CSV table of C-alpha atoms and ligand atoms in Angstrom, one decimal:
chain,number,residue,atom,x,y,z
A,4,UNK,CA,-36.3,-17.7,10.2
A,5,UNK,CA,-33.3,-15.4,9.7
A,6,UNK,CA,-32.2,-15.8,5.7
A,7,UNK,CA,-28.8,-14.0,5.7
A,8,UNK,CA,-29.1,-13.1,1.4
A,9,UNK,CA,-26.0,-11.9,-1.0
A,10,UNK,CA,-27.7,-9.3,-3.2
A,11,UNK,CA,-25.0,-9.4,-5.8
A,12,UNK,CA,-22.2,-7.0,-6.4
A,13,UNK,CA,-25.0,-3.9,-7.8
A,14,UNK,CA,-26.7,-5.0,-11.2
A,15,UNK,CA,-30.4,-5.9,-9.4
A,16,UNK,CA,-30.6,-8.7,-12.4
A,17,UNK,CA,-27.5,-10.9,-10.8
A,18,UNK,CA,-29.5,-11.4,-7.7
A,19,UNK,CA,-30.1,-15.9,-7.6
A,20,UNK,CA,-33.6,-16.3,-8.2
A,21,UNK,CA,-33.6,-18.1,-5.0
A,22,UNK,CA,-32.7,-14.7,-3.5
A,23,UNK,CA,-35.3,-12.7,-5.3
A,24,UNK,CA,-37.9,-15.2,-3.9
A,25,UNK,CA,-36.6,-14.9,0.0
A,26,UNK,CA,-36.6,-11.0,-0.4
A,27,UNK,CA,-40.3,-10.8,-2.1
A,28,UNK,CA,-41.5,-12.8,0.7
A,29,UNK,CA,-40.0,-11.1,3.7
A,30,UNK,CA,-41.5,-9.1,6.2
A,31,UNK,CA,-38.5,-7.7,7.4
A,32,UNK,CA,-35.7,-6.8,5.8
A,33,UNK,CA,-32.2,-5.3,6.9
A,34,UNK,CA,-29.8,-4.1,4.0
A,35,UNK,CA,-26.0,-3.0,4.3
A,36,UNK,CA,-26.8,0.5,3.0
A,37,UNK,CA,-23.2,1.4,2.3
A,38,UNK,CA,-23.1,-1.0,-0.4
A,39,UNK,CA,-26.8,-2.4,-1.5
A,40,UNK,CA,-28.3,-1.6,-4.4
A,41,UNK,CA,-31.3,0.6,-2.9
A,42,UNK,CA,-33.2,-0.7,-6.5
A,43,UNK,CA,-33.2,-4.0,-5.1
A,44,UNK,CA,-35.4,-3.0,-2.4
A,45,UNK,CA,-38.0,-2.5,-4.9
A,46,UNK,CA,-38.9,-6.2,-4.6
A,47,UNK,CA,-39.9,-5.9,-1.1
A,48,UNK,CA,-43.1,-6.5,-0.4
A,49,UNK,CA,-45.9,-3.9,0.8
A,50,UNK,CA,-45.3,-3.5,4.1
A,51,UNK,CA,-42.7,-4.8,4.4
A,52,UNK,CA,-40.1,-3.4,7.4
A,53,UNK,CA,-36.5,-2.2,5.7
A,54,UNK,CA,-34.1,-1.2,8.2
A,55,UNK,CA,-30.4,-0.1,6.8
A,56,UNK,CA,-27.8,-2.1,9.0
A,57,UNK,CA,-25.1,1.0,8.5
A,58,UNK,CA,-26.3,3.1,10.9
A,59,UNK,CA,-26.8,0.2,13.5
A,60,UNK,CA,-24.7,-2.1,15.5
A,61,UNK,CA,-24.3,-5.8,15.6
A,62,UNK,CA,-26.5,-5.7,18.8
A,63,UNK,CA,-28.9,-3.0,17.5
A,64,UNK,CA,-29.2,-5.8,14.4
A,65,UNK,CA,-30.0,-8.9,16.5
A,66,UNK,CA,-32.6,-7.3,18.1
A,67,UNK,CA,-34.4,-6.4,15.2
A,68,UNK,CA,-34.1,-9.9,13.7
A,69,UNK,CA,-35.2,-11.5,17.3
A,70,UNK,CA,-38.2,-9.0,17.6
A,71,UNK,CA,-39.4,-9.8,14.4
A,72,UNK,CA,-38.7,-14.3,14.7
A,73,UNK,CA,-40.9,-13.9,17.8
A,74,UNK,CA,-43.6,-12.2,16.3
A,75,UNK,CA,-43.7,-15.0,13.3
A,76,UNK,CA,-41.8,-12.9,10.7
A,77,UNK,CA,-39.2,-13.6,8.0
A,78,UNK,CA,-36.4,-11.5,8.0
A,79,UNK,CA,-33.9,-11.4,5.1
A,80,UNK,CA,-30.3,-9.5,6.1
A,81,UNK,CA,-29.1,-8.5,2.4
A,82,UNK,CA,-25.5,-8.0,2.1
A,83,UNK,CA,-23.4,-6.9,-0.6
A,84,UNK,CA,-22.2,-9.3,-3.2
A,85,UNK,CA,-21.7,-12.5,-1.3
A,86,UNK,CA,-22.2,-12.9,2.5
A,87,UNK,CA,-18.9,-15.1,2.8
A,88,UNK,CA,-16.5,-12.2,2.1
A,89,UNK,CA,-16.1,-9.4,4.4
A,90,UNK,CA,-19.9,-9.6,5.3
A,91,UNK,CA,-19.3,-9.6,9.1
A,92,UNK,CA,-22.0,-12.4,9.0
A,93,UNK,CA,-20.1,-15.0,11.7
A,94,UNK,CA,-20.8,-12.8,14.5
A,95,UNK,CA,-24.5,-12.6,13.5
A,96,UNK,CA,-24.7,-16.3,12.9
A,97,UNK,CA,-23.2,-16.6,16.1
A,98,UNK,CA,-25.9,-14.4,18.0
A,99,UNK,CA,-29.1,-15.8,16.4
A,100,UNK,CA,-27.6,-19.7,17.5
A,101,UNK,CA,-27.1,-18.0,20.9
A,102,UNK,CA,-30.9,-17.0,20.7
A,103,UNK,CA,-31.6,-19.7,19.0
A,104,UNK,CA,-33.2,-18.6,16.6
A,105,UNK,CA,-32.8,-20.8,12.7
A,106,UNK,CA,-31.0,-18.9,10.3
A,107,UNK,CA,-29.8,-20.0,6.9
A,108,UNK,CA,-28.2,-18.9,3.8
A,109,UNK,CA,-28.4,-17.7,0.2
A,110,UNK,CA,-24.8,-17.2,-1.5
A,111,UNK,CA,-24.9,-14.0,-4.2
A,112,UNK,CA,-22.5,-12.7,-7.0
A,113,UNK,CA,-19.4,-11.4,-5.3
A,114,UNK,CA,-17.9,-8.1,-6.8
A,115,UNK,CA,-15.1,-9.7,-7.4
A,116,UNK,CA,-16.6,-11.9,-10.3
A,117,UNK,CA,-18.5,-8.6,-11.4
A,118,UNK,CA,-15.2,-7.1,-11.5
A,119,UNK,CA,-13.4,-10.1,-13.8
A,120,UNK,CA,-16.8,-9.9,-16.3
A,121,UNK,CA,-16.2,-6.2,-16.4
A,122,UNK,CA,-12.3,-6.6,-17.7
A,123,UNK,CA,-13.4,-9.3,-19.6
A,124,UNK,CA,-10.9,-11.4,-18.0
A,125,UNK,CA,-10.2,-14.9,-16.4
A,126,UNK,CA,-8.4,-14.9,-12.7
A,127,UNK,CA,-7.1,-18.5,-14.0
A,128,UNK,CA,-4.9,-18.7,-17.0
A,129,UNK,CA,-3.3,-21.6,-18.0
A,130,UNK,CA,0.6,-20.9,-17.6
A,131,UNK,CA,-0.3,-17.6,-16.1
A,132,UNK,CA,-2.0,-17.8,-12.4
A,133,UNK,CA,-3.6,-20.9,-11.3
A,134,UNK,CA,-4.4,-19.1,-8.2
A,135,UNK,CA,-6.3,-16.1,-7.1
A,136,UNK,CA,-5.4,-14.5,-3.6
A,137,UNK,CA,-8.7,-12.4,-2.4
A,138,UNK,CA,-7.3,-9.8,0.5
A,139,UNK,CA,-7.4,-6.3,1.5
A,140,UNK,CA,-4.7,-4.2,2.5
A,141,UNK,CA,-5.1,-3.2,6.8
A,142,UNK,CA,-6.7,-0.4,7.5
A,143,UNK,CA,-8.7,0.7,10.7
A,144,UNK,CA,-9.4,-3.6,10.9
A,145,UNK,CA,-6.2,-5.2,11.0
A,146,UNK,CA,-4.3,-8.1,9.0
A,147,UNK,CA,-2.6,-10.6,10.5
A,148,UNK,CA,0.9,-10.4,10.0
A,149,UNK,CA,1.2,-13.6,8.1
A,150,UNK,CA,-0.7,-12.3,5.2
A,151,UNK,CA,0.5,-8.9,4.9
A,152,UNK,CA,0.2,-7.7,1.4
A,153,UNK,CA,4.1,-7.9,0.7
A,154,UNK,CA,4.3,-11.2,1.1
A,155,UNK,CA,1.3,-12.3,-0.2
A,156,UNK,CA,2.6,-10.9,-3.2
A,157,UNK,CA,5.7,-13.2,-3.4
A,158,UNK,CA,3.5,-15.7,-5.4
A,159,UNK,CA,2.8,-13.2,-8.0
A,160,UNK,CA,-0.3,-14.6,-8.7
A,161,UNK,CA,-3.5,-13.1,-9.9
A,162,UNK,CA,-4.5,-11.0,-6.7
A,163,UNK,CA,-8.4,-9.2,-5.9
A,164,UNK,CA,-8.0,-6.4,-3.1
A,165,UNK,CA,-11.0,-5.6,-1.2
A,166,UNK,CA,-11.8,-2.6,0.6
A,167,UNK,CA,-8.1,-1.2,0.0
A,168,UNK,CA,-9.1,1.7,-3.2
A,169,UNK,CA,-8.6,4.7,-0.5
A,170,UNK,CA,-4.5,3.5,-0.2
A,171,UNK,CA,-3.5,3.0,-3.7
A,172,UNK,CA,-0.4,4.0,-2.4
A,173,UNK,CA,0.5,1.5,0.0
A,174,UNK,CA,-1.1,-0.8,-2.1
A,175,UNK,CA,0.9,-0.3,-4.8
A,176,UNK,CA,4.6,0.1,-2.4
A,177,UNK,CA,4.0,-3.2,-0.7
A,178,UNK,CA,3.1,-5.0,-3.9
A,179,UNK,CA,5.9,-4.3,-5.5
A,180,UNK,CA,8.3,-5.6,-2.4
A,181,UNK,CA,6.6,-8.9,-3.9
A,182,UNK,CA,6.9,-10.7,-7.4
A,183,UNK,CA,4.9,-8.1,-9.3
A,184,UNK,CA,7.0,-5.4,-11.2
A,185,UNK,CA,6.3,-1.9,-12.4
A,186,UNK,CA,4.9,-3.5,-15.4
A,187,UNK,CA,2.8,-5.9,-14.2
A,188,UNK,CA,-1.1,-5.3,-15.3
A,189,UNK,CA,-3.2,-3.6,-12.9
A,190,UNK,CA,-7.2,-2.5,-13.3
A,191,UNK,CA,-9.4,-0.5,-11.1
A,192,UNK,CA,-12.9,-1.4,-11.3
A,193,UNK,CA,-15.4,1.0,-9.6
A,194,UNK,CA,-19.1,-0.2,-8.9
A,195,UNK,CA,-18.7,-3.3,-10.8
A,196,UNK,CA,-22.3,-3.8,-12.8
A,197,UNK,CA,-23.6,-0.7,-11.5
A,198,UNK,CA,-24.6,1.8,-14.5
A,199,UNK,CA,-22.2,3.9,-13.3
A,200,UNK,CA,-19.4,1.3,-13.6
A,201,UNK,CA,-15.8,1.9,-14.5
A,202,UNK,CA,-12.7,0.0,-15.5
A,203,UNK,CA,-9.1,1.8,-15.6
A,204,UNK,CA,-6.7,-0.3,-16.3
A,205,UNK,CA,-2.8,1.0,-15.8
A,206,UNK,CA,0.5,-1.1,-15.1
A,207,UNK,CA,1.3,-1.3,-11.0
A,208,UNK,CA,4.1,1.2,-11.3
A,209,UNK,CA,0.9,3.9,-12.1
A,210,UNK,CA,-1.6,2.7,-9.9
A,211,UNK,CA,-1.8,5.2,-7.1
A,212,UNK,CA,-1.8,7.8,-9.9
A,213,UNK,CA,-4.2,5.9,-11.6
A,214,UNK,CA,-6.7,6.0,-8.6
A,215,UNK,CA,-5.9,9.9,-8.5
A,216,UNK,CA,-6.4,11.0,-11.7
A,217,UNK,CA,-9.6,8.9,-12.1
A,218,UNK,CA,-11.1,9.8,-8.3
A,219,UNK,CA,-11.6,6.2,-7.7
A,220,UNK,CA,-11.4,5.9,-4.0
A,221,UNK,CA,-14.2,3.6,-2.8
A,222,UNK,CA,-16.6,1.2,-4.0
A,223,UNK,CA,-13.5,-0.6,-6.1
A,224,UNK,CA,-11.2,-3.8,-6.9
A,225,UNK,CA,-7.8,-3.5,-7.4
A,226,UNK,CA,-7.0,-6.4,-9.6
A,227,UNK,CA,-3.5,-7.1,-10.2
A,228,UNK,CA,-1.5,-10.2,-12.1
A,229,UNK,CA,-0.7,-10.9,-15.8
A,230,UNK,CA,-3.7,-12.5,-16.4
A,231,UNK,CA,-4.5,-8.8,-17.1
A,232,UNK,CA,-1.9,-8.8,-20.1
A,233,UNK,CA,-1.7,-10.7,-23.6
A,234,UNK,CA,-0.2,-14.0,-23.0
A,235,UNK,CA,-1.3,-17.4,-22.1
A,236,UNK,CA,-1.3,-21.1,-23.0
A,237,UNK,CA,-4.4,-22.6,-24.7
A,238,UNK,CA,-6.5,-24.9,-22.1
A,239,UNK,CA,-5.5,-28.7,-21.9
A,240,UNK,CA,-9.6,-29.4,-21.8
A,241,UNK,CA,-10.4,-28.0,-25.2
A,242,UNK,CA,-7.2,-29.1,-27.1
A,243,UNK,CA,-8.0,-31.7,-29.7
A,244,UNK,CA,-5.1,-33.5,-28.2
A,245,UNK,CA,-6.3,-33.9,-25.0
A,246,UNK,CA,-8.3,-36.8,-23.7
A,247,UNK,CA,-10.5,-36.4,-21.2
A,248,UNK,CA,-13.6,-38.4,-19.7
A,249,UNK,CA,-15.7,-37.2,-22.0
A,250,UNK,CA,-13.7,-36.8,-25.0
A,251,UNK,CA,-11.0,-39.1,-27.2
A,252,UNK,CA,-7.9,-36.9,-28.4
A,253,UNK,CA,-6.7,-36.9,-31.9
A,254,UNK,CA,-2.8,-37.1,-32.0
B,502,SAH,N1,-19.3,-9.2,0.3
B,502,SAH,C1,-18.9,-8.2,-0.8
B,502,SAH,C2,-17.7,-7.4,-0.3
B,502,SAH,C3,-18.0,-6.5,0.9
B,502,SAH,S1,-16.6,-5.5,1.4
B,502,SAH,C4,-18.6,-9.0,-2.1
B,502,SAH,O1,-18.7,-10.2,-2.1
B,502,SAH,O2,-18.4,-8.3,-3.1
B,502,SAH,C5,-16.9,-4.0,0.5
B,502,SAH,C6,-15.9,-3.9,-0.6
B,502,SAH,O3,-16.2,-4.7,-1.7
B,502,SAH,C7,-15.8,-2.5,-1.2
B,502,SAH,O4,-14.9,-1.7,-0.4
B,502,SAH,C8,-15.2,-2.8,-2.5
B,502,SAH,O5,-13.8,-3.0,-2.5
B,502,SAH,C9,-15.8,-4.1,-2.9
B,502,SAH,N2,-17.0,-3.9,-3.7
B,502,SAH,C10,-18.3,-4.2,-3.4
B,502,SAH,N3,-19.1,-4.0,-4.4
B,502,SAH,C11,-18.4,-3.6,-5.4
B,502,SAH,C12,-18.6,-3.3,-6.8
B,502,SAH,N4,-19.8,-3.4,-7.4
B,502,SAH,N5,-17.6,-3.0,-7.6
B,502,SAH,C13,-16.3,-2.9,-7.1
B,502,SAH,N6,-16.0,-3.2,-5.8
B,502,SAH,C14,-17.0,-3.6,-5.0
């Protein structure tokens, strides 16, 4: 059995217990170096074989993980965060059903709900952004056209950019062709729950700056919308008003 694992955007703690469990059992165990926590490796068993998938390829990878099924071994494949989101885990799903080998899966904290907990903020404020638009800008992978940044950004909702911290600058230009405005919040959050973590928050029109002067160029979110600034409506669910299933409002 193949257990593809989200370790969680750093902190070791916001790994699911479920997760801890899978990786204190393994025997084998292949980690995205770039991004992985090394501490979390700590809960590896003795013996236990750790492999670090950044200096191997997608074929280099299933043959570990096929070696191992066939000689009665668990292998966990940690990834950063959660699995789901930019985890290239499709194509290895894809190769262990081709070898048929089982495989299953054990969701983690994404970085981008490290990075909201470290502004302090909610993505979804009533009368604000009921939305939240998770992309990256293209860079050596492409885009598709269709959701290229500008026009993603007509909606001028609360928006999370992956992998995009080295091109502040384009980030920033093709934002602004959007809704957003000069003004409009912005935050850079660098190793989100990692001891190390930092939080620089500056309006769009200073963002690239922003990245500059701090020497944030990897490891970061780029969080963007007003969800970031001071206003909001109250929630319908907690207003005495408000009937809900559970509740009778008071006029
Ligand atoms: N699956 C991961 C994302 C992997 S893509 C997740 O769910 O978080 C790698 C990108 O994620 C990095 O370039 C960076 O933009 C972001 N990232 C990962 N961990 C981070 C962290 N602790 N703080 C800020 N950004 C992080």
């Amino acid at each position: 059995m193949v257990t593809f694992l989200g370790a969680g955007p750093g902190d070791p703690e916001l790994m699911t217990l479920k997760g801890a469990k899978a990786l204190q059992t393994a025997d084998v165990v292949i980690y995205a170096g770039s991004l992985v926590n090394p501490a979390l490796l700590g809960l590896c068993k003795t013996g236990c074989a750790v492999y670090n998938s950044a200096e191997m390829t997608l074929e280099q990878v299933l043959a570990r993980m096929e070696e191992a099924h066939r000689a009665g071994q668990s292998v966990v494949r940690l990834h950063t965060g959660d699995p789901s989101l930019y985890g290239a885990i499709r194509e290895q799903m894809d190769g262990l059903r081709a070898l048929e080998i089982p495989y299953t899966i054990i969701p983690g904290v994404s970085s981008f709900s490290g990075a909201a907990a470290a502004v302090e903020g909610e993505y979804t404020l009533p009368n604000v952004s009921q939305s939240v638009i998770i992309t990256r800008l293209a860079g050596r992978t492409p885009v598709p056209e269709e959701e290229a940044l500008s026009s993603l950004a007509q909606h001028g909702c609360t928006m999370v950019l992956f992998l995009s911290a080295g091109m502040l600058d384009r980030v920033q230009t093709e934002l602004l062709k959007g809704a957003y405005t000069e003004t409009t919040p912005a935050a850079l959050v660098y190793k989100a729950t990692w001891p190390e973590e930092k939080v620089v928050r500056c309006p769009l029109g200073k963002l690239a700056e922003t990245g500059r002067t701090h020497g944030i160029t990897r490891t970061a979110l780029v969080l963007v919308g007003d969800f970031l600034g001071d206003s909001y409506e109250r929630s319908k669910l907690y207003d005495p008003a408000f009937t809900t299933g559970y509740r009778e409002g008071t006029p």
